[in-house]
PDB file of C-alpha atoms in Angstrom:
ATOM      1  CA  MET A  10      80.227 131.013  14.646  1.00  0.00           C
ATOM      2  CA  ALA A  11      82.965 133.526  13.894  1.00  0.00           C
ATOM      3  CA  SER A  12      84.859 133.062  10.642  1.00  0.00           C
ATOM      4  CA  VAL A  13      88.643 133.185  10.770  1.00  0.00           C
ATOM      5  CA  PRO A  14      90.738 133.342   7.569  1.00  0.00           C
ATOM      6  CA  PRO A  15      93.369 130.607   7.120  1.00  0.00           C
ATOM      7  CA  PRO A  16      96.485 131.713   9.004  1.00  0.00           C
ATOM      8  CA  GLU A  17      99.779 132.423   7.248  1.00  0.00           C
ATOM      9  CA  GLY A  18     103.333 131.845   8.370  1.00  0.00           C
ATOM     10  CA  PRO A  19     106.454 133.590   7.080  1.00  0.00           C
ATOM     11  CA  VAL A  20     106.162 135.593   3.854  1.00  0.00           C
ATOM     12  CA  GLY A  21     105.287 133.267   0.977  1.00  0.00           C
ATOM     13  CA  THR A  22     104.550 130.284   3.226  1.00  0.00           C
ATOM     14  CA  VAL A  23     100.921 129.266   3.752  1.00  0.00           C
ATOM     15  CA  VAL A  24     100.194 127.526   7.039  1.00  0.00           C
ATOM     16  CA  GLU A  25      98.692 124.105   6.462  1.00  0.00           C
ATOM     17  CA  HIS A  26      97.835 122.943   9.980  1.00  0.00           C
ATOM     18  CA  VAL A  27      96.990 124.122  13.466  1.00  0.00           C
ATOM     19  CA  VAL A  28      98.477 122.171  16.371  1.00  0.00           C
ATOM     20  CA  LEU A  29      96.447 121.670  19.545  1.00  0.00           C
ATOM     21  CA  TRP A  30      98.329 120.656  22.691  1.00  0.00           C
ATOM     22  CA  ALA A  31      96.177 119.665  25.663  1.00  0.00           C
ATOM     23  CA  ARG A  32      97.510 119.160  29.179  1.00  0.00           C
ATOM     24  CA  VAL A  33      95.033 117.336  31.428  1.00  0.00           C
ATOM     25  CA  SER A  34      95.314 116.724  35.158  1.00  0.00           C
ATOM     26  CA  PRO A  35      92.894 115.795  37.959  1.00  0.00           C
ATOM     27  CA  PRO A  36      92.477 118.280  40.820  1.00  0.00           C
ATOM     28  CA  SER A  37      95.284 117.866  43.322  1.00  0.00           C
ATOM     29  CA  ALA A  38      94.712 117.637  47.056  1.00  0.00           C
ATOM     30  CA  SER A  39      96.217 121.102  47.491  1.00  0.00           C
ATOM     31  CA  GLU A  40      93.962 122.746  44.908  1.00  0.00           C
ATOM     32  CA  PRO A  41      90.552 124.073  45.884  1.00  0.00           C
ATOM     33  CA  PRO A  42      87.813 122.367  43.866  1.00  0.00           C
ATOM     34  CA  ARG A  43      86.737 124.265  40.745  1.00  0.00           C
ATOM     35  CA  SER A  44      83.113 123.341  41.402  1.00  0.00           C
ATOM     36  CA  ARG A  45      80.924 122.456  44.391  1.00  0.00           C
ATOM     37  CA  ARG A  46      80.974 118.735  43.662  1.00  0.00           C
ATOM     38  CA  PRO A  47      82.652 116.531  46.324  1.00  0.00           C
ATOM     39  CA  ARG A  48      86.149 115.556  45.311  1.00  0.00           C
ATOM     40  CA  PRO A  49      86.426 111.805  44.430  1.00  0.00           C
ATOM     41  CA  PRO A  50      89.046 109.560  46.037  1.00  0.00           C
ATOM     42  CA  ARG A  51      92.535 109.389  44.500  1.00  0.00           C
ATOM     43  CA  SER A  52      91.850 106.107  42.651  1.00  0.00           C
ATOM     44  CA  GLU A  53      88.708 107.560  41.087  1.00  0.00           C
ATOM     45  CA  ARG A  54      90.556 110.741  40.161  1.00  0.00           C
ATOM     46  CA  ALA A  55      93.137 108.657  38.265  1.00  0.00           C
ATOM     47  CA  PHE A  56      90.346 106.885  36.410  1.00  0.00           C
ATOM     48  CA  SER A  57      88.735 110.230  35.708  1.00  0.00           C
ATOM     49  CA  LEU A  58      91.976 111.400  34.064  1.00  0.00           C
ATOM     50  CA  THR A  59      92.042 108.341  31.799  1.00  0.00           C
ATOM     51  CA  ALA A  60      88.385 108.778  30.951  1.00  0.00           C
ATOM     52  CA  ALA A  61      88.924 112.474  30.296  1.00  0.00           C
ATOM     53  CA  LEU A  62      91.744 111.749  27.845  1.00  0.00           C
ATOM     54  CA  ARG A  63      89.605 109.219  26.010  1.00  0.00           C
ATOM     55  CA  ALA A  64      86.685 111.633  25.848  1.00  0.00           C
ATOM     56  CA  LEU A  65      89.010 114.416  24.715  1.00  0.00           C
ATOM     57  CA  GLU A  66      90.403 112.236  21.942  1.00  0.00           C
ATOM     58  CA  ALA A  67      86.893 111.318  20.778  1.00  0.00           C
ATOM     59  CA  ARG A  68      85.802 114.961  20.767  1.00  0.00           C
ATOM     60  CA  ILE A  69      88.858 116.008  18.780  1.00  0.00           C
ATOM     61  CA  ARG A  70      88.269 113.327  16.148  1.00  0.00           C
ATOM     62  CA  ALA A  71      84.590 114.240  15.926  1.00  0.00           C
ATOM     63  CA  GLY A  72      85.578 117.881  15.493  1.00  0.00           C
ATOM     64  CA  GLY A  73      87.736 117.137  12.471  1.00  0.00           C
ATOM     65  CA  GLY A  74      91.095 116.868  14.232  1.00  0.00           C
ATOM     66  CA  ALA A  75      93.708 114.151  13.955  1.00  0.00           C
ATOM     67  CA  VAL A  76      95.235 112.883  17.198  1.00  0.00           C
ATOM     68  CA  GLU A  77      98.999 112.667  16.688  1.00  0.00           C
ATOM     69  CA  ALA A  78     100.187 111.448  20.092  1.00  0.00           C
ATOM     70  CA  GLN A  79      99.287 110.961  23.748  1.00  0.00           C
ATOM     71  CA  LEU A  80     102.014 111.541  26.300  1.00  0.00           C
ATOM     72  CA  GLY A  81     100.868 110.724  29.810  1.00  0.00           C
ATOM     73  CA  GLY A  82      98.318 113.370  30.665  1.00  0.00           C
ATOM     74  CA  GLN A  83      98.947 115.274  27.446  1.00  0.00           C
ATOM     75  CA  LEU A  84      97.360 114.995  24.013  1.00  0.00           C
ATOM     76  CA  VAL A  85      98.616 116.408  20.712  1.00  0.00           C
ATOM     77  CA  ALA A  86      96.347 116.883  17.708  1.00  0.00           C
ATOM     78  CA  THR A  87      96.321 118.717  14.393  1.00  0.00           C
ATOM     79  CA  PHE A  88      93.575 120.534  12.498  1.00  0.00           C
ATOM     80  CA  SER A  89      93.621 121.893   8.978  1.00  0.00           C
ATOM     81  CA  ALA A  90      94.180 125.631   8.738  1.00  0.00           C
ATOM     82  CA  ALA A  91      90.623 126.052   7.455  1.00  0.00           C
ATOM     83  CA  ASP A  92      89.343 124.513  10.712  1.00  0.00           C
ATOM     84  CA  ALA A  93      91.148 126.966  13.000  1.00  0.00           C
ATOM     85  CA  THR A  94      87.836 128.418  14.180  1.00  0.00           C
ATOM     86  CA  GLU A  95      86.438 124.959  14.920  1.00  0.00           C
ATOM     87  CA  ALA A  96      89.562 124.146  16.938  1.00  0.00           C
ATOM     88  CA  ILE A  97      89.163 127.311  19.010  1.00  0.00           C
ATOM     89  CA  GLU A  98      85.461 126.724  19.599  1.00  0.00           C
ATOM     90  CA  LEU A  99      86.129 123.103  20.561  1.00  0.00           C
ATOM     91  CA  GLY A 100      88.786 124.250  23.002  1.00  0.00           C
ATOM     92  CA  LEU A 101      86.391 126.699  24.667  1.00  0.00           C
ATOM     93  CA  GLU A 102      83.716 123.997  24.991  1.00  0.00           C
ATOM     94  CA  LEU A 103      86.174 121.523  26.497  1.00  0.00           C
ATOM     95  CA  LEU A 104      87.335 124.048  29.084  1.00  0.00           C
ATOM     96  CA  ASP A 105      83.749 124.834  30.092  1.00  0.00           C
ATOM     97  CA  GLU A 106      82.979 121.136  30.520  1.00  0.00           C
ATOM     98  CA  ALA A 107      86.197 120.472  32.438  1.00  0.00           C
ATOM     99  CA  ASP A 108      85.326 123.206  34.946  1.00  0.00           C
ATOM    100  CA  GLY A 109      82.123 121.358  35.791  1.00  0.00           C
ATOM    101  CA  TYR A 110      83.952 118.080  36.435  1.00  0.00           C
ATOM    102  CA  GLY A 111      86.775 119.646  38.403  1.00  0.00           C
ATOM    103  CA  LEU A 112      89.429 118.600  35.882  1.00  0.00           C
ATOM    104  CA  GLY A 113      92.312 120.892  35.090  1.00  0.00           C
ATOM    105  CA  ILE A 114      92.807 121.308  31.343  1.00  0.00           C
ATOM    106  CA  ALA A 115      95.227 123.747  29.753  1.00  0.00           C
ATOM    107  CA  LEU A 116      95.141 124.175  25.972  1.00  0.00           C
ATOM    108  CA  ALA A 117      97.438 125.772  23.429  1.00  0.00           C
ATOM    109  CA  LEU A 118      97.074 126.317  19.684  1.00  0.00           C
ATOM    110  CA  SER A 119      99.856 127.150  17.255  1.00  0.00           C
ATOM    111  CA  SER A 120     100.372 127.023  13.486  1.00  0.00           C
ATOM    112  CA  THR A 121     102.692 124.931  11.335  1.00  0.00           C
ATOM    113  CA  SER A 122     103.610 125.148   7.662  1.00  0.00           C
ATOM    114  CA  ARG A 123     104.031 122.247   5.278  1.00  0.00           C
ATOM    115  CA  ASP A 124     107.818 122.415   5.247  1.00  0.00           C
ATOM    116  CA  ALA A 125     107.909 122.112   9.039  1.00  0.00           C
ATOM    117  CA  GLY A 126     106.387 118.631   8.877  1.00  0.00           C
ATOM    118  CA  LEU A 127     103.584 117.214  10.960  1.00  0.00           C
ATOM    119  CA  ARG A 128     105.738 115.144  13.300  1.00  0.00           C
ATOM    120  CA  GLY A 129     107.971 117.961  14.450  1.00  0.00           C
ATOM    121  CA  GLY A 130     108.875 121.570  13.933  1.00  0.00           C
ATOM    122  CA  SER A 131     108.390 124.856  15.677  1.00  0.00           C
ATOM    123  CA  ALA A 132     104.587 124.652  15.922  1.00  0.00           C
ATOM    124  CA  PHE A 133     104.771 121.526  18.079  1.00  0.00           C
ATOM    125  CA  ASP A 134     107.469 123.125  20.216  1.00  0.00           C
ATOM    126  CA  ASP A 135     105.432 126.334  20.484  1.00  0.00           C
ATOM    127  CA  SER A 136     102.203 124.572  21.481  1.00  0.00           C
ATOM    128  CA  PHE A 137     104.038 122.470  24.070  1.00  0.00           C
ATOM    129  CA  PHE A 138     105.731 125.565  25.507  1.00  0.00           C
ATOM    130  CA  LEU A 139     102.444 127.485  25.714  1.00  0.00           C
ATOM    131  CA  ALA A 140     100.450 124.576  27.194  1.00  0.00           C
ATOM    132  CA  SER A 141     103.112 123.745  29.777  1.00  0.00           C
ATOM    133  CA  ARG A 142     102.972 127.310  31.114  1.00  0.00           C
ATOM    134  CA  ALA A 143      99.221 127.801  30.846  1.00  0.00           C
ATOM    135  CA  LYS A 144      97.033 127.650  33.920  1.00  0.00           C
ATOM    136  CA  ALA A 145      94.192 125.171  34.172  1.00  0.00           C
ATOM    137  CA  GLY A 146      91.206 126.571  32.314  1.00  0.00           C
ATOM    138  CA  GLU A 147      93.347 128.659  29.969  1.00  0.00           C
ATOM    139  CA  LEU A 148      93.455 128.582  26.161  1.00  0.00           C
ATOM    140  CA  ARG A 149      96.576 130.160  24.680  1.00  0.00           C
ATOM    141  CA  VAL A 150      97.334 130.824  21.022  1.00  0.00           C
ATOM    142  CA  ASP A 151     100.616 131.771  19.391  1.00  0.00           C
ATOM    143  CA  GLY A 152     101.246 135.179  17.873  1.00  0.00           C
ATOM    144  CA  SER A 153     100.397 134.141  14.320  1.00  0.00           C
ATOM    145  CA  LEU A 154      96.951 132.834  15.249  1.00  0.00           C
ATOM    146  CA  ARG A 155      96.386 135.689  17.662  1.00  0.00           C
ATOM    147  CA  ASP A 156      96.826 138.199  14.871  1.00  0.00           C
ATOM    148  CA  ARG A 157      94.477 136.257  12.605  1.00  0.00           C
ATOM    149  CA  ILE A 158      91.616 135.773  15.062  1.00  0.00           C
ATOM    150  CA  GLY A 159      91.895 139.162  16.776  1.00  0.00           C
ATOM    151  CA  SER A 160      88.909 140.502  14.846  1.00  0.00           C
ATOM    152  CA  SER A 161      86.682 137.639  16.056  1.00  0.00           C
ATOM    153  CA  TYR A 162      87.904 136.798  19.566  1.00  0.00           C
ATOM    154  CA  LEU A 163      88.890 138.708  22.693  1.00  0.00           C
ATOM    155  CA  PHE A 164      91.928 138.107  24.878  1.00  0.00           C
ATOM    156  CA  ALA A 165      92.235 138.426  28.629  1.00  0.00           C
ATOM    157  CA  ARG A 166      95.956 139.077  28.496  1.00  0.00           C
ATOM    158  CA  GLN A 167      99.065 138.933  26.391  1.00  0.00           C
ATOM    159  CA  VAL A 168     101.729 136.391  27.314  1.00  0.00           C
ATOM    160  CA  SER A 169     105.392 136.203  26.388  1.00  0.00           C
ATOM    161  CA  HIS A 170     106.617 133.285  24.324  1.00  0.00           C
ATOM    162  CA  GLY A 171     110.348 133.283  23.665  1.00  0.00           C
ATOM    163  CA  GLY A 172     110.295 137.005  23.027  1.00  0.00           C
ATOM    164  CA  ALA A 173     107.254 136.730  20.733  1.00  0.00           C
ATOM    165  CA  ARG A 174     103.662 137.687  21.510  1.00  0.00           C
ATOM    166  CA  ALA A 175     101.038 135.113  22.368  1.00  0.00           C
ATOM    167  CA  GLY A 176      97.553 135.512  23.782  1.00  0.00           C
ATOM    168  CA  SER A 177      95.250 133.958  26.360  1.00  0.00           C
ATOM    169  CA  LEU A 178      91.590 133.981  25.335  1.00  0.00           C
ATOM    170  CA  ASP A 179      89.074 135.724  27.570  1.00  0.00           C
ATOM    171  CA  ARG A 180      87.051 132.871  29.071  1.00  0.00           C
ATOM    172  CA  ARG A 181      84.132 135.039  30.205  1.00  0.00           C
ATOM    173  CA  TYR A 182      83.647 136.916  26.929  1.00  0.00           C
ATOM    174  CA  PRO A 183      85.692 135.144  24.253  1.00  0.00           C
ATOM    175  CA  ARG A 184      83.663 136.126  21.169  1.00  0.00           C
ATOM    176  CA  ARG A 185      83.796 139.709  19.973  1.00  0.00           C
ATOM    177  CA  SER A 186      80.465 139.405  18.092  1.00  0.00           C
ATOM    178  CA  GLU A 187      78.587 138.560  21.297  1.00  0.00           C
ATOM    179  CA  CYS A 188      80.003 141.611  23.044  1.00  0.00           C
ATOM    180  CA  VAL A 189      79.075 143.835  20.090  1.00  0.00           C
ATOM    181  CA  ARG A 190      75.467 142.565  20.178  1.00  0.00           C
ATOM    182  CA  ALA A 191      75.287 143.074  23.932  1.00  0.00           C
ATOM    183  CA  LEU A 192      76.539 146.640  23.625  1.00  0.00           C
ATOM    184  CA  ALA A 193      74.094 147.351  20.799  1.00  0.00           C
ATOM    185  CA  ALA A 194      71.234 146.193  23.023  1.00  0.00           C
ATOM    186  CA  LEU A 195      72.047 148.735  25.700  1.00  0.00           C
ATOM    187  CA  GLY A 196      69.564 151.588  25.835  1.00  0.00           C
ATOM    188  CA  ARG A 197      70.098 155.228  26.680  1.00  0.00           C
ATOM    189  CA  PRO A 198      70.093 155.630  30.484  1.00  0.00           C
ATOM    190  CA  PRO A 199      67.153 157.642  31.832  1.00  0.00           C
ATOM    191  CA  HIS A 200      67.725 161.014  33.473  1.00  0.00           C
ATOM    192  CA  VAL A 201      65.674 162.431  36.288  1.00  0.00           C
ATOM    193  CA  ALA A 202      64.277 165.927  35.845  1.00  0.00           C
ATOM    194  CA  ALA A 203      66.904 167.447  38.145  1.00  0.00           C
ATOM    195  CA  THR A 204      69.787 166.357  35.908  1.00  0.00           C
ATOM    196  CA  ARG A 205      68.152 166.645  32.477  1.00  0.00           C
ATOM    197  CA  GLU A 206      69.119 170.294  32.002  1.00  0.00           C
ATOM    198  CA  LEU A 207      72.703 169.545  33.015  1.00  0.00           C
ATOM    199  CA  VAL A 208      73.046 166.633  30.599  1.00  0.00           C
ATOM    200  CA  ARG A 209      71.452 168.352  27.560  1.00  0.00           C
ATOM    201  CA  PRO A 210      74.468 170.584  26.703  1.00  0.00           C
ATOM    202  CA  ILE A 211      76.728 167.523  26.789  1.00  0.00           C
ATOM    203  CA  SER A 212      74.496 165.431  24.535  1.00  0.00           C
ATOM    204  CA  GLU A 213      74.065 168.313  22.083  1.00  0.00           C
ATOM    205  CA  ALA A 214      77.784 169.063  21.894  1.00  0.00           C
TER     206      ALA A 214
END
């Protein structure tokens, strides 16, 4: 698992917690299914949402997070700054599992410092803002975390957040270390005799 240093906030302020905001919704009638499974009836979809929130809460607690609040189809939790990597990995696992069940989950992670308080402050506002604008299956992180985990994770795109930078993790290839190993395993492509003489000056240059 990639190691991410504890994030920092403004100069002289050490970030104490990472806020995870999850927005969960069943597939709507207008959305194409995210998997090949038959879509359940509306009543079963509502139950699936409740079950998904309960399972999400259990997974967060098991992963070292503290559930702060549940607001309808949304869940708010906090992790210690030292567990930022675990929070990211948990988020990626939850999104992969949700795809299989046809549930739409959007996640956002942001950082908060001690003086901001755990029951309010910019980190909660930031995570709510990012999650509310994220697409199902997306994991967004605020600019502070993005800068800290950039050496370990890859991003599909940069998103705007109140004039500040935020990032959306690459779901296909999220971990930089895996891509590095895959590239290292690539061998030199073979050349047929007809092109060998043409390629030699390039390789020797």
